[in-house]
Structure formats: structure tokens, C-alpha cells
Amino acid sequence: MPLLALVLAAALEGTARLSIRVPYAEVVLVPLVAYGAYREGTRAGLWTALVTVAHAAWTLSEPGVPFRYGADGLLRLAVVAVVAAFSVLLMADRPGRRREAAVPAARPGDAGPAGSALSEGAFELLFRHNPQPMWVYDAETLRFLAVNRAAVEKYGYAEDEFLRMRITDIRPGEDVPRLLEDVGRPRPDLQHAGLWRHVTKEGRLLDVEVHSHRLQFAGRPASLVVAYDVTDRLAAERALRESEEHFRSLVEQSLVGVYLIQDGVFRYVNPALASILGYTREELLDRLGPKDVSHPEDWPLVEGNLRRRLEGEVVAVRYGFRCVRKDGRVIHVEVHGARTVYRGRPAVLGTLVDVTDQVEAQAALRALAAELEERVRERTAQLEAANRELEAFSYSVAHDLRAPLRAIDGFSQALVEDYAECLDEVGRDYLRRVRAASQRMGELIDDLLQLSRITRQPLQAEEVDLSALVQRIAEVLRERQPERRVELRVQPGVLARADPKLLRVALENLLHNAWKFTGMRQLAVVEFGVTHTEHGMACFVRDNGVGFDMRYADKLFAPFQRLHKPSEFPGTGIGLATVQRVVARHRGRVWAQGVPDEGASFYFTLPGLEVRHGTAQADPADRGQP
Amino acid sequence: MGPPRRILLIEDNPDDVALTLRALRTHRVANEVVVVEDGVEALEYLLGEGKYAGRDLRDQPAVVLLDLKLPKVDGLEVLRRLRADDRTRLLPVVVLTSSKEEQDLVASYSLGANSYVRKPVDFEQFVEAVRQLGLYWLLLNEPPPAPR
């Protein structure tokens, strides 16, 4: 505006030189002062006024003598000066005039000279104290023309630093070309927004959303910029996006089928689900629904479960049913679905696993179990049959095998008695041998039957007083051989949980052996008691008889195994085998220790073996005795 | 006292029959011994049926020696039928058999056998057993009154 005044002044001067004197030319410029002040502000107004006054001073000078005035001229100059000054004063404060630093217009396109005018207070509030960083930059030089406090705080530059910088200085170097391209592009819109990266003085990168408005600032095309720091928001969005990507990739690559059902059709399926059902995803999405893939017999169940979830009756449900694949194959699946919201309406989101293999394996397992049970039943029946046969066999042995022996023995005896005179000594010896052999066979049969009876009989365990049993058996043995001197030492109160009949058989055999193998002792000693062994508490039967060589200890308990000649000690060799069977049937163990010519000890364990005190003469070595 | 009452021996093994008879003879048991070889004949004899129809049932043996293993009807069944019939319910029956299987013993006594004797292989023991049987059942035992 001052320039315009200068030009006008020059023009007026030019015309004056051409002797075309404009009357009151000195006031021609005064309206320009008023307009300048109104349009451009006080400073421009004052400059215009200065030009105007200078022009007036020149114009009103005495002709030929510059700056010398007549009284009239001086008055007129004073008037011009006063009017110009008042014009500036009056017009510069008029509402609606353009301010030195324009404030963004409230509406686009409303930033013209007739735009909203703001008081200095409002400007302070809206620009200086605006919590968002704001600045104005020169559209041509890209220099900062004004910055607010928030910008100073955010970017770390002082205001005067800012005003020496260009907007490219707050960008990362690599973004500058794009920025220059952007500001150079003509924009029809006054308002412009964009996402940029800024750098603070400290070098920190900021993600900012920038809104800029074109305006005139101090007479120059400029842009007002509001920068919103969206670094945190973008970071959160990025994190969310990454997390979503993770989940998406999880779902997409999952081996488990994932589906979303709404309105009876699949709205989403992952590749696994499509592959389980044998369709492509495109075939399923928005076209097919659970009804199309469910086994018709299971559809009511599936439909009911879907409905219950959609209606909110249950939040989540897990169950199995059958599906029919595209190729018609029936598969077993297990789903775990939950109610969800998809596009604002209820839907069912769930996972589906193909459990056909497991179901078939289970079925196979059940079939196998059934088959095994059947086999066990068959085996049991076979065993029972075998047992019955064994029973019949034993019964037959008991009855029939003995009858011929009786005949052999009986008629041999009859021969000896009735025809003695026809036989010499040799003949009679032969008959004796026949009888001895048949009697021995009778004993063998009896012992074998006893052995088999021990295996066949059911075990009936009860508390047995072994000490008393030993005493009774010994009495019988004493009566049988009253001439023998046998010292019997029995530890009293030895109890066990056992079958009394079987135990009697075992003890009879052991004591009978002890009696037999001490036959040559002047004083035989037979002991019974309980002792601690490497296999725990065990009963023992000990004698001071002929003993045995430990080398043959393992042969003792096998049937028909004998360590002595029949001429020395008669026997069938079944006795200890019988003992072992009795003990084994009680889940005990039996073993022997012997020294030739010194004696033998037989040990056996039994369930519930204990020594009850309080009865007469306990073993002093026994625990619990005072 | 009338003539010595007879013994009924129910035994299918001819060896055992011969040995038993010899043992009785050895001990001078003069009683008549009737031998039947199977269960059916034994029942017919004792109950007066079949080929023994019309036999005087008041003339029952003093003792019945019963083997368990018999053809046709076995010893235990004979015993059961005898005990089920009023005419023979009280008849002394001694089971004389090879077996000493517990099942045989239990079954015999529960069916009402008066005695159970095992035939030993040793002939001398056998003779002794028969002697004692004869002594007891023929001399000492007072038989039940004859059925009317």
C-alpha cells in the first residue's frame, strides 16, 4: 500500500510536470492512507501516510523552492498530515480489517479480507495458547512466520529459532523431496490435511497429522498449520494391526477349522475348515451353511446348538457330530463354538476339528476290547473244560488205577498164603517184590492225587495256629514210632492266614521228612519256629538228620526228585513238591538249607505270619519279650 | 437168632469181588454173600424189582458193601435211591471204594452212608479192613427192624 501511494504520488508529480495540476492533489492520496490502514494495518497505514505527507510536502512547496511553504501551503500540509494521521488511527482499529497475523478461517473459503475478525484476546487464546502445535509459514520461502507455544514445547525450538528456520528443517531428510513436491502442487482447496513425519530438536521422530490452511500473512501467501501428534495413536494402531495380523495368520494357517456363521451361511472359513469339508473357501463363503455340510441325521442337533448359541441360551458349546464332505465321505468332527457379533448382529464363531481318526480308533479299540473279552470268555470256558477234564482224570485215577494194583497185591498174597508149598524161597521173594512194587505204586498214586488236589482245591484262608498244628502232627508221628527218641521244640503262638487243610498237608510232609531223616540219630531234634530271613519273617522246620548237599538244593522241590536211595529212606519224591505247591498257593516262598550229616532246615513264608505272645514258653530271642 | 444174615456186595470188578470174598473167608465170615455187578441190579435186588420181583423184602442183607464206580447207575445214585425209599431208608450201607477224594466222602455221608471205607492196595490192610467191617456190621451192629 505504501508503494501504491508512492506510485500514485509519482504519477501525480508526473502530471504536475506536464503542468496538468490536479487541484488539491495533496489530498488525493489520503483515502489511500485510510484504505491502507484498513486493509493492511497500522504499519502500512503509517507508511502510506508518510508517503502521502511527503507527497503533500512536495506538492505544496513554493514553486521552484522545495519545502518552502506559503501560509496556505503550510495549512494545507498540516491538514493533510492531520487527516492522514487520523485516517490511520481510525481505520486501523476498524472491525473486520485484516490482522497482521491472520487466524484460520472458521470455514473454508472464508479467509478473505471480509472473513472473521478476531480480537487480540481471541487470537491469543486460539493461536498462542492453542494446545495443538500451530505455525504459519511462508508459502514461497517456506520460512516459519509465526509459531505458538505448543509448537515450541513439542518441537523443542525456541520461538526465535523457529522463525529462523524453514519447514523443511523439521522433517527427516528423506521426507523433504516429498514435502517440496507437496507444497509446490497447486491446491484448489484452502484446507489440506496429511500425515507427515516431523523431527524435534532432539531428533525424535513424530508422526503428525497436519491440517493447513492457505492464507495471507503480512501480505504474503502463507499457510497456517495445525499439527496433531499421532505418534502414540499410530503406534497403538500399528500394534493392533500387527496383533490382528498375527491372529489372522494364526487362523489362516491353523490346522483347526475356524468358521463364522450368520444367517445360516458361512461368513468366514479358514483354509483348514474348507479342506476338512473338501470344498474351496469360495464355494463355502456366503453360499453354503452348516446344514449343507452336516449329516442329515445330526442336523437337528447342530441346528439346535446353533440356535441356542445365537439366542444366547448358552455362550459356548462343545460337541461332536458327523459332517458330509463334498466328496460324500462322512467324517466325525468336534466343534467348539461361541456366540459373537459380526457386523452388528449375532453370529456364531467357532473351531472345528476332524476327529474321524480318533473316533474310528476308539471304535476299533472298543471292537478289540469286545473281541478280547470274547477271547477271554472262550479261554475261560476252555480252562474250565480243562479243569473238569482234570477233575475227571483225577477221579478216574483215584478209582480205577488203584483197583488193578489191589488185584496184583491181593493175588500175590493169596499165592503166598494158599500155595506156599509150591513155591521155593526165590518164588516167594519174587512175589514179595511184586507186592512191594504194587504197594509203592499205590503210594505214588496217592501222593500224586494229593499234589493235584492241592492245585485244584479252592483256597480257604483263615487264621491257623501253626504251633498247635505241628504239635498234633508230631503226636501222630510219635505214636507211629513210639520207640524213637525225638525231642520236639515248638515255638508257641505262631499264626498265619492260610488254608488249614493245605497247611496241614505241608507240615505233615515237612515233619514226616524230619522224622524220617533223623532215623539214625540216638536223639533226634526237630524244631519248629519263626525267624527273620532275607525274605522277611519265615517259618522253619529244622532237624539234626542226614542233611543234604546244597549243590542239590534246587532239585529238592521238584516232583519225583530224590536225594536218597529208597533203601536208605523210602519215599515217593512228591512230598516237598507238595509243600512247595501249598506255599506257592499262599503266595509264599519256600527254600532249604542243609549240611550233609548235620541236618536240614526248611523255610517258608506265609501271609499274615505273626507270633502271638502270652502263651507259654516263648522264644527268648523273640522281639517284644521283656 | 435165625440163620446168619447175608451181605450184599455191589462190585463190578471181579478181582475186587474175589479178593473181598477171600478176605471174608479168611476171617471165617460165614454169612452168605450176594454179589451184584451194577447199580441197576443192586436196586432191583434191594427194592424187589426186575428180575428180583417178588423177593421177600423183609429178608434184607445185614449190610450193603457199595462200590462208588459202577456201570449204568453209579454208587452214589444207588445210595440216593435207597435212602429215598422207605423200605431201604435205614439199611446199613458201607461205601467200599478205591477213592478217598474228598468229594466222594462228602457226597457219600451227605446221602446217608453209614460208613466209608477205602480199599487199600496192600492186601493185608484190605483183609484187615474187611475183617473189621464184618466184625462190626455182622456181629456188633444191631440192624434196624425189618420193614413190614
Short mmCIF file of C-alpha atoms in Angstrom, two decimals, chain A residues 94-533:
data_model
loop_
_atom_site.label_atom_id
_atom_site.label_comp_id
_atom_site.label_asym_id
_atom_site.label_seq_id
_atom_site.Cartn_x
_atom_site.Cartn_y
_atom_site.Cartn_z
CA ARG A 94 -11.95 -0.84 12.49
CA PRO A 95 -13.53 -4.21 13.00
CA GLY A 96 -13.23 -6.67 10.11
CA ARG A 97 -9.88 -5.39 8.94
CA ARG A 98 -7.13 -7.92 8.11
CA ARG A 99 -4.85 -8.55 11.04
CA GLU A 100 -1.16 -8.72 10.99
CA ALA A 101 -1.28 -12.46 11.78
CA ALA A 102 -4.38 -13.96 10.39
CA VAL A 103 -6.25 -16.63 12.20
CA PRO A 104 -7.56 -19.60 10.21
CA ALA A 105 -10.99 -19.06 8.93
CA ALA A 106 -13.77 -20.96 10.53
CA ARG A 107 -14.97 -22.17 7.19
CA PRO A 108 -13.04 -22.93 4.08
CA GLY A 109 -13.01 -20.02 1.67
CA ASP A 110 -13.88 -17.68 4.44
CA ALA A 111 -10.39 -16.42 4.85
CA GLY A 112 -10.74 -13.40 2.67
CA PRO A 113 -10.47 -9.83 3.86
CA ALA A 114 -14.14 -9.95 4.75
CA GLY A 115 -13.54 -13.11 6.86
CA SER A 116 -13.99 -13.42 10.54
CA ALA A 117 -12.12 -10.87 12.52
CA LEU A 118 -10.78 -11.75 15.86
CA SER A 119 -9.81 -9.66 18.75
CA GLU A 120 -6.27 -9.82 20.01
CA GLY A 121 -7.56 -11.74 23.05
CA ALA A 122 -9.27 -14.35 20.91
CA PHE A 123 -6.18 -14.63 18.76
CA GLU A 124 -4.04 -15.19 21.83
CA LEU A 125 -6.39 -17.83 23.02
CA LEU A 126 -6.83 -19.63 19.70
CA PHE A 127 -3.30 -19.43 18.38
CA ARG A 128 -0.78 -18.70 21.06
CA HIS A 129 -2.35 -20.84 23.71
CA ASN A 130 -3.79 -23.46 21.45
CA PRO A 131 -2.85 -26.84 22.94
CA GLN A 132 -2.09 -28.12 19.43
CA PRO A 133 1.20 -27.04 17.88
CA MET A 134 0.49 -24.40 15.24
CA TRP A 135 2.55 -22.25 12.97
CA VAL A 136 2.40 -20.09 9.90
CA TYR A 137 4.91 -20.45 7.15
CA ASP A 138 5.63 -18.50 4.08
CA ALA A 139 4.30 -20.34 1.07
CA GLU A 140 7.24 -19.23 -1.06
CA THR A 141 10.23 -19.19 1.22
CA LEU A 142 8.84 -21.94 3.48
CA ARG A 143 10.10 -19.92 6.44
CA PHE A 144 8.23 -20.01 9.70
CA LEU A 145 6.42 -16.76 10.14
CA ALA A 146 4.82 -17.50 13.48
CA VAL A 147 4.70 -20.39 15.89
CA ASN A 148 2.65 -21.00 19.01
CA ARG A 149 3.72 -22.17 22.43
CA ALA A 150 2.59 -25.69 21.95
CA ALA A 151 4.84 -25.96 18.91
CA VAL A 152 7.75 -24.59 20.91
CA GLU A 153 7.12 -27.16 23.60
CA LYS A 154 6.55 -30.06 21.25
CA TYR A 155 9.50 -29.45 18.92
CA GLY A 156 11.97 -28.07 21.41
CA TYR A 157 12.97 -25.00 19.39
CA ALA A 158 12.64 -21.53 20.89
CA GLU A 159 10.32 -19.17 19.05
CA ASP A 160 13.18 -17.12 17.61
CA GLU A 161 14.89 -20.33 16.50
CA PHE A 162 11.73 -21.35 14.73
CA LEU A 163 11.48 -18.01 12.99
CA ARG A 164 14.94 -18.53 11.51
CA MET A 165 14.03 -21.98 10.20
CA ARG A 166 12.17 -23.34 7.23
CA ILE A 167 9.54 -26.04 7.48
CA THR A 168 11.91 -28.47 5.80
CA ASP A 169 14.09 -28.24 8.90
CA ILE A 170 11.60 -30.17 10.99
CA ARG A 171 11.38 -33.06 8.52
CA PRO A 172 13.58 -36.11 8.26
CA GLY A 173 15.87 -35.56 5.30
CA GLU A 174 14.34 -38.33 3.23
CA ASP A 175 10.87 -36.75 3.51
CA VAL A 176 11.95 -33.32 2.20
CA PRO A 177 11.56 -34.07 -1.55
CA ARG A 178 8.04 -35.27 -0.96
CA LEU A 179 7.30 -32.19 1.12
CA LEU A 180 8.60 -29.85 -1.55
CA GLU A 181 6.57 -31.66 -4.14
CA ASP A 182 3.53 -31.37 -1.92
CA VAL A 183 3.80 -27.64 -1.19
CA GLY A 184 4.57 -26.90 -4.81
CA ARG A 185 1.41 -28.61 -6.01
CA PRO A 186 -1.40 -26.23 -6.69
CA ARG A 187 -4.29 -26.91 -4.41
CA PRO A 188 -7.79 -25.93 -5.12
CA ASP A 189 -8.73 -26.50 -1.53
CA LEU A 190 -7.86 -23.98 1.08
CA GLN A 191 -7.78 -26.68 3.64
CA HIS A 192 -5.41 -29.54 3.39
CA ALA A 193 -4.60 -32.44 5.63
CA GLY A 194 -1.90 -35.00 5.53
CA LEU A 195 0.16 -37.39 7.55
CA TRP A 196 3.78 -36.45 7.94
CA ARG A 197 6.82 -37.20 9.93
CA HIS A 198 8.44 -34.42 11.91
CA VAL A 199 11.68 -34.30 13.81
CA THR A 200 12.08 -32.50 17.10
CA LYS A 201 15.18 -30.56 18.01
CA GLU A 202 16.31 -33.62 19.97
CA GLY A 203 15.96 -35.73 16.84
CA ARG A 204 12.86 -37.58 17.99
CA LEU A 205 10.60 -38.65 15.15
CA LEU A 206 6.94 -37.68 15.44
CA ASP A 207 4.05 -38.92 13.41
CA VAL A 208 1.83 -35.91 12.87
CA GLU A 209 -1.41 -35.30 11.15
CA VAL A 210 -1.14 -31.85 9.59
CA HIS A 211 -4.03 -29.52 8.71
CA SER A 212 -3.02 -26.50 6.78
CA HIS A 213 -4.97 -23.53 5.56
CA ARG A 214 -3.82 -21.13 2.97
CA LEU A 215 -3.91 -17.52 3.98
CA GLN A 216 -2.20 -14.22 3.56
CA PHE A 217 0.17 -13.39 6.31
CA ALA A 218 1.74 -9.99 6.49
CA GLY A 219 0.78 -9.62 2.92
CA ARG A 220 2.38 -12.77 1.80
CA PRO A 221 0.83 -16.05 0.77
CA ALA A 222 1.26 -18.29 3.69
CA SER A 223 -0.15 -21.39 5.31
CA LEU A 224 -1.39 -21.87 8.78
CA VAL A 225 -0.51 -25.30 10.02
CA VAL A 226 -2.03 -27.24 12.90
CA ALA A 227 -0.04 -30.34 13.74
CA TYR A 228 -1.58 -33.16 15.72
CA ASP A 229 0.92 -35.55 17.23
CA VAL A 230 -0.44 -39.01 16.38
CA THR A 231 2.73 -40.93 17.20
CA ASP A 232 1.10 -42.81 20.09
CA ARG A 233 -2.11 -43.35 18.20
CA LEU A 234 -0.25 -44.71 15.20
CA ALA A 235 1.88 -46.91 17.43
CA ALA A 236 -1.28 -48.28 19.03
CA GLU A 237 -2.86 -48.74 15.63
CA ARG A 238 0.25 -50.45 14.37
CA ALA A 239 0.31 -52.74 17.39
CA LEU A 240 -3.34 -53.52 16.88
CA ARG A 241 -2.77 -54.15 13.21
CA GLU A 242 0.18 -56.40 13.93
CA SER A 243 -1.76 -58.26 16.54
CA GLU A 244 -4.62 -58.66 14.12
CA GLU A 245 -2.19 -59.86 11.51
CA HIS A 246 -0.82 -62.39 13.95
CA PHE A 247 -4.26 -63.66 14.72
CA ARG A 248 -5.26 -63.64 11.11
CA SER A 249 -2.21 -65.63 10.14
CA LEU A 250 -2.82 -67.95 13.08
CA VAL A 251 -6.36 -68.53 11.93
CA GLU A 252 -5.42 -68.77 8.28
CA GLN A 253 -2.61 -71.23 8.89
CA SER A 254 -4.32 -73.11 11.68
CA LEU A 255 -4.77 -76.85 11.33
CA VAL A 256 -8.03 -76.41 13.17
CA GLY A 257 -11.00 -75.32 11.14
CA VAL A 258 -12.38 -71.88 12.02
CA TYR A 259 -15.80 -70.66 10.95
CA LEU A 260 -18.16 -67.79 11.40
CA ILE A 261 -21.82 -68.47 10.73
CA GLN A 262 -24.53 -65.91 10.29
CA ASP A 263 -27.94 -66.23 8.65
CA GLY A 264 -27.32 -69.90 8.11
CA VAL A 265 -24.29 -69.47 5.88
CA PHE A 266 -20.57 -69.35 6.42
CA ARG A 267 -19.36 -65.75 6.55
CA TYR A 268 -15.82 -66.76 7.19
CA VAL A 269 -13.94 -70.05 6.96
CA ASN A 270 -10.22 -70.61 7.18
CA PRO A 271 -8.39 -72.84 4.70
CA ALA A 272 -8.30 -75.72 7.19
CA LEU A 273 -12.07 -75.77 7.54
CA ALA A 274 -12.53 -75.72 3.78
CA SER A 275 -10.06 -78.55 3.39
CA ILE A 276 -11.67 -80.60 6.18
CA LEU A 277 -15.00 -80.30 4.38
CA GLY A 278 -13.45 -80.81 0.95
CA TYR A 279 -14.69 -77.52 -0.51
CA THR A 280 -12.90 -74.40 -1.62
CA ARG A 281 -13.43 -71.34 0.52
CA GLU A 282 -15.19 -69.60 -2.33
CA GLU A 283 -17.69 -72.46 -2.57
CA LEU A 284 -18.48 -72.15 1.12
CA LEU A 285 -18.45 -68.41 1.77
CA ASP A 286 -21.88 -66.80 1.71
CA ARG A 287 -23.25 -69.78 -0.24
CA LEU A 288 -23.21 -72.85 1.94
CA GLY A 289 -24.07 -73.18 5.58
CA PRO A 290 -23.89 -75.76 8.35
CA LYS A 291 -26.99 -77.51 7.06
CA ASP A 292 -25.27 -78.25 3.76
CA VAL A 293 -22.32 -79.96 5.40
CA SER A 294 -23.98 -81.66 8.37
CA HIS A 295 -25.01 -85.28 8.26
CA PRO A 296 -28.82 -85.26 7.84
CA GLU A 297 -29.24 -87.38 10.98
CA ASP A 298 -27.15 -84.96 13.02
CA TRP A 299 -28.58 -81.74 11.59
CA PRO A 300 -31.29 -81.36 14.27
CA LEU A 301 -28.58 -81.48 16.93
CA VAL A 302 -26.39 -78.98 15.07
CA GLU A 303 -29.33 -76.68 14.35
CA GLY A 304 -30.40 -76.78 17.99
CA ASN A 305 -26.91 -75.93 19.20
CA LEU A 306 -26.56 -73.07 16.70
CA ARG A 307 -29.91 -71.67 17.77
CA ARG A 308 -29.10 -71.94 21.45
CA ARG A 309 -25.89 -70.03 20.91
CA LEU A 310 -27.46 -67.36 18.73
CA GLU A 311 -30.28 -66.84 21.18
CA GLY A 312 -27.78 -66.52 23.98
CA GLU A 313 -29.11 -69.53 25.84
CA VAL A 314 -25.57 -70.80 26.01
CA VAL A 315 -22.45 -68.79 25.43
CA ALA A 316 -20.26 -71.60 24.24
CA VAL A 317 -20.90 -75.20 23.41
CA ARG A 318 -18.65 -78.10 22.58
CA TYR A 319 -19.92 -81.26 20.96
CA GLY A 320 -19.34 -83.72 18.18
CA PHE A 321 -21.33 -84.69 15.15
CA ARG A 322 -20.94 -86.03 11.65
CA CYS A 323 -20.32 -83.99 8.53
CA VAL A 324 -20.62 -84.97 4.91
CA ARG A 325 -17.74 -83.78 2.77
CA LYS A 326 -18.17 -82.53 -0.75
CA ASP A 327 -16.96 -85.90 -1.99
CA GLY A 328 -19.69 -87.59 0.07
CA ARG A 329 -17.37 -89.04 2.68
CA VAL A 330 -18.76 -88.93 6.22
CA ILE A 331 -16.39 -87.53 8.80
CA HIS A 332 -16.63 -87.07 12.54
CA VAL A 333 -15.96 -83.56 13.79
CA GLU A 334 -15.88 -81.84 17.11
CA VAL A 335 -16.79 -78.16 17.30
CA HIS A 336 -16.34 -75.58 19.98
CA GLY A 337 -18.44 -72.57 19.09
CA ALA A 338 -19.29 -69.37 20.85
CA ARG A 339 -21.68 -66.56 20.28
CA THR A 340 -20.16 -63.42 18.81
CA VAL A 341 -21.22 -60.27 17.00
CA TYR A 342 -20.50 -59.85 13.30
CA ARG A 343 -21.40 -56.63 11.55
CA GLY A 344 -23.54 -55.64 14.47
CA ARG A 345 -25.63 -58.78 14.59
CA PRO A 346 -25.29 -62.07 16.47
CA ALA A 347 -23.25 -64.77 14.82
CA VAL A 348 -21.53 -67.98 15.83
CA LEU A 349 -17.75 -68.16 15.77
CA GLY A 350 -16.12 -71.48 16.37
CA THR A 351 -13.48 -74.04 15.70
CA LEU A 352 -13.90 -77.45 14.16
CA VAL A 353 -11.62 -80.45 14.41
CA ASP A 354 -11.74 -83.58 12.30
CA VAL A 355 -11.83 -86.39 14.86
CA THR A 356 -12.65 -89.16 12.41
CA ASP A 357 -9.38 -90.93 13.09
CA GLN A 358 -9.87 -90.79 16.84
CA VAL A 359 -13.49 -91.90 16.60
CA GLU A 360 -12.51 -94.76 14.33
CA ALA A 361 -9.60 -95.65 16.59
CA GLN A 362 -11.92 -95.66 19.56
CA ALA A 363 -14.39 -97.82 17.72
CA ALA A 364 -11.56 -100.16 16.77
CA LEU A 365 -10.42 -100.17 20.37
CA ARG A 366 -13.91 -100.99 21.56
CA ALA A 367 -14.16 -103.74 18.98
CA LEU A 368 -10.79 -105.03 20.09
CA ALA A 369 -11.83 -104.91 23.74
CA ALA A 370 -15.02 -106.78 22.89
CA GLU A 371 -13.01 -109.31 20.91
CA LEU A 372 -10.58 -109.70 23.78
CA GLU A 373 -13.41 -110.18 26.20
CA GLU A 374 -14.86 -112.78 23.90
CA ARG A 375 -11.47 -114.46 23.72
CA VAL A 376 -11.15 -114.36 27.49
CA ARG A 377 -14.58 -115.94 27.75
CA GLU A 378 -13.53 -118.63 25.31
CA ARG A 379 -10.29 -119.20 27.16
CA THR A 380 -12.10 -119.32 30.46
CA ALA A 381 -14.51 -121.84 29.05
CA GLN A 382 -11.57 -123.86 27.71
CA LEU A 383 -9.85 -123.64 31.06
CA GLU A 384 -12.99 -124.68 32.84
CA ALA A 385 -13.34 -127.58 30.46
CA ALA A 386 -9.70 -128.49 31.03
CA ASN A 387 -10.25 -128.29 34.76
CA ARG A 388 -13.29 -130.50 34.50
CA GLU A 389 -11.27 -132.95 32.48
CA LEU A 390 -8.53 -132.85 35.06
CA GLU A 391 -11.09 -133.48 37.77
CA ALA A 392 -12.49 -136.41 35.83
CA PHE A 393 -8.99 -137.68 35.22
CA SER A 394 -8.06 -137.42 38.89
CA TYR A 395 -11.30 -139.08 39.84
CA SER A 396 -10.62 -141.87 37.43
CA VAL A 397 -7.08 -142.25 38.74
CA ALA A 398 -8.36 -142.36 42.28
CA HIS A 399 -10.78 -145.15 41.48
CA ASP A 400 -9.53 -147.13 38.56
CA LEU A 401 -5.76 -147.06 38.79
CA ARG A 402 -5.74 -148.49 42.23
CA ALA A 403 -8.03 -151.44 41.55
CA PRO A 404 -5.52 -153.39 39.39
CA LEU A 405 -2.81 -152.76 41.95
CA ARG A 406 -5.04 -154.15 44.61
CA ALA A 407 -5.57 -157.24 42.46
CA ILE A 408 -1.81 -157.66 41.86
CA ASP A 409 -1.05 -157.30 45.53
CA GLY A 410 -4.03 -159.31 46.68
CA PHE A 411 -3.49 -162.29 44.43
CA SER A 412 0.24 -162.29 45.09
CA GLN A 413 -0.57 -162.55 48.75
CA ALA A 414 -3.13 -165.23 48.00
CA LEU A 415 -0.46 -167.18 46.17
CA VAL A 416 1.93 -166.86 49.08
CA GLU A 417 -0.73 -167.93 51.54
CA ASP A 418 -2.53 -170.64 49.58
CA TYR A 419 0.24 -172.14 47.50
CA ALA A 420 3.24 -171.66 49.71
CA GLU A 421 4.25 -175.30 49.35
CA CYS A 422 4.52 -174.96 45.57
CA LEU A 423 6.97 -172.06 45.82
CA ASP A 424 10.59 -172.06 46.83
CA GLU A 425 12.29 -169.14 48.54
CA VAL A 426 13.12 -167.47 45.23
CA GLY A 427 9.50 -167.69 44.09
CA ARG A 428 8.32 -166.21 47.36
CA ASP A 429 10.93 -163.43 47.02
CA TYR A 430 9.59 -162.63 43.59
CA LEU A 431 6.09 -162.38 44.92
CA ARG A 432 7.30 -160.11 47.73
CA ARG A 433 8.86 -157.88 45.11
CA VAL A 434 5.63 -157.84 43.10
CA ARG A 435 3.74 -156.82 46.19
CA ALA A 436 6.29 -154.19 47.21
CA ALA A 437 6.19 -152.68 43.73
CA SER A 438 2.43 -152.56 43.64
CA GLN A 439 2.27 -151.01 47.07
CA ARG A 440 4.83 -148.42 46.13
CA MET A 441 2.81 -147.58 43.06
CA GLY A 442 -0.22 -147.21 45.29
CA GLU A 443 1.68 -144.70 47.39
CA LEU A 444 2.79 -142.82 44.29
CA ILE A 445 -0.77 -142.61 43.08
CA ASP A 446 -1.92 -141.37 46.48
CA ASP A 447 0.79 -138.72 46.64
CA LEU A 448 0.15 -137.60 43.08
CA LEU A 449 -3.53 -137.29 43.82
CA GLN A 450 -2.73 -135.21 46.86
CA LEU A 451 -0.46 -132.99 44.81
CA SER A 452 -3.13 -132.42 42.21
CA ARG A 453 -5.76 -131.87 44.89
CA ILE A 454 -3.66 -129.04 46.29
CA THR A 455 -3.74 -127.29 42.94
CA ARG A 456 -7.40 -127.93 42.27
CA GLN A 457 -8.90 -127.11 45.63
CA PRO A 458 -10.09 -123.57 46.24
CA LEU A 459 -8.08 -121.77 48.89
CA GLN A 460 -9.99 -121.06 52.08
CA ALA A 461 -7.79 -118.88 54.24
CA GLU A 462 -8.38 -118.43 57.93
CA GLU A 463 -6.21 -117.87 60.97
CA VAL A 464 -4.24 -121.04 61.62
CA ASP A 465 -2.26 -121.82 64.76
CA LEU A 466 0.78 -123.44 63.18
CA SER A 467 2.34 -124.29 66.55
CA ALA A 468 -0.68 -126.32 67.58
CA LEU A 469 -0.85 -127.99 64.18
CA VAL A 470 2.80 -129.03 64.45
CA GLN A 471 2.15 -130.48 67.90
CA ARG A 472 -0.79 -132.57 66.68
CA ILE A 473 1.11 -133.92 63.67
CA ALA A 474 4.10 -134.76 65.87
CA GLU A 475 1.86 -136.70 68.25
CA VAL A 476 0.69 -138.89 65.38
CA LEU A 477 4.29 -139.46 64.29
CA ARG A 478 5.31 -140.33 67.85
CA GLU A 479 2.51 -142.86 68.13
CA ARG A 480 3.54 -144.42 64.87
CA GLN A 481 7.12 -144.89 66.05
CA PRO A 482 6.96 -144.97 69.87
CA GLU A 483 10.46 -146.45 70.06
CA ARG A 484 12.05 -143.31 68.60
CA ARG A 485 13.56 -140.66 70.85
CA VAL A 486 12.67 -137.34 69.27
CA GLU A 487 12.99 -134.02 71.04
CA LEU A 488 10.42 -131.62 69.62
CA ARG A 489 10.95 -127.91 70.14
CA VAL A 490 7.95 -125.84 69.02
CA GLN A 491 7.80 -122.05 69.30
CA PRO A 492 4.29 -121.36 70.56
CA GLY A 493 1.81 -118.87 69.16
CA VAL A 494 2.89 -118.95 65.51
CA LEU A 495 -0.11 -117.79 63.48
CA ALA A 496 -0.76 -117.32 59.79
CA ARG A 497 -3.66 -116.63 57.46
CA ALA A 498 -3.81 -119.79 55.44
CA ASP A 499 -5.90 -122.73 54.36
CA PRO A 500 -5.73 -125.12 57.31
CA LYS A 501 -6.14 -128.28 55.25
CA LEU A 502 -3.40 -127.38 52.79
CA LEU A 503 -1.13 -126.23 55.58
CA ARG A 504 -1.67 -129.47 57.38
CA VAL A 505 -0.55 -131.35 54.27
CA ALA A 506 2.59 -129.20 54.01
CA LEU A 507 3.53 -129.51 57.67
CA GLU A 508 2.83 -133.24 57.62
CA ASN A 509 5.26 -133.63 54.77
CA LEU A 510 7.95 -131.49 56.42
CA LEU A 511 7.64 -133.15 59.82
CA HIS A 512 7.42 -136.59 58.28
CA ASN A 513 10.66 -135.86 56.45
CA ALA A 514 12.30 -134.58 59.62
CA TRP A 515 11.25 -137.75 61.43
CA LYS A 516 12.40 -139.94 58.60
CA PHE A 517 15.81 -138.35 58.04
CA THR A 518 16.72 -138.36 61.74
CA GLY A 519 16.04 -142.09 61.99
CA MET A 520 19.67 -142.97 62.70
CA ARG A 521 20.13 -140.38 65.48
CA GLN A 522 20.22 -141.53 69.06
CA LEU A 523 18.45 -138.35 69.98
CA ALA A 524 16.63 -136.69 67.12
CA VAL A 525 15.89 -132.98 67.45
CA VAL A 526 13.07 -131.47 65.41
CA GLU A 527 12.39 -127.74 65.73
CA PHE A 528 9.59 -125.51 64.51
CA GLY A 529 9.54 -121.74 64.82
CA VAL A 530 9.71 -118.36 63.18
CA THR A 531 12.84 -116.47 62.25
CA HIS A 532 13.88 -113.39 60.35
CA THR A 533 15.34 -114.16 56.94
#
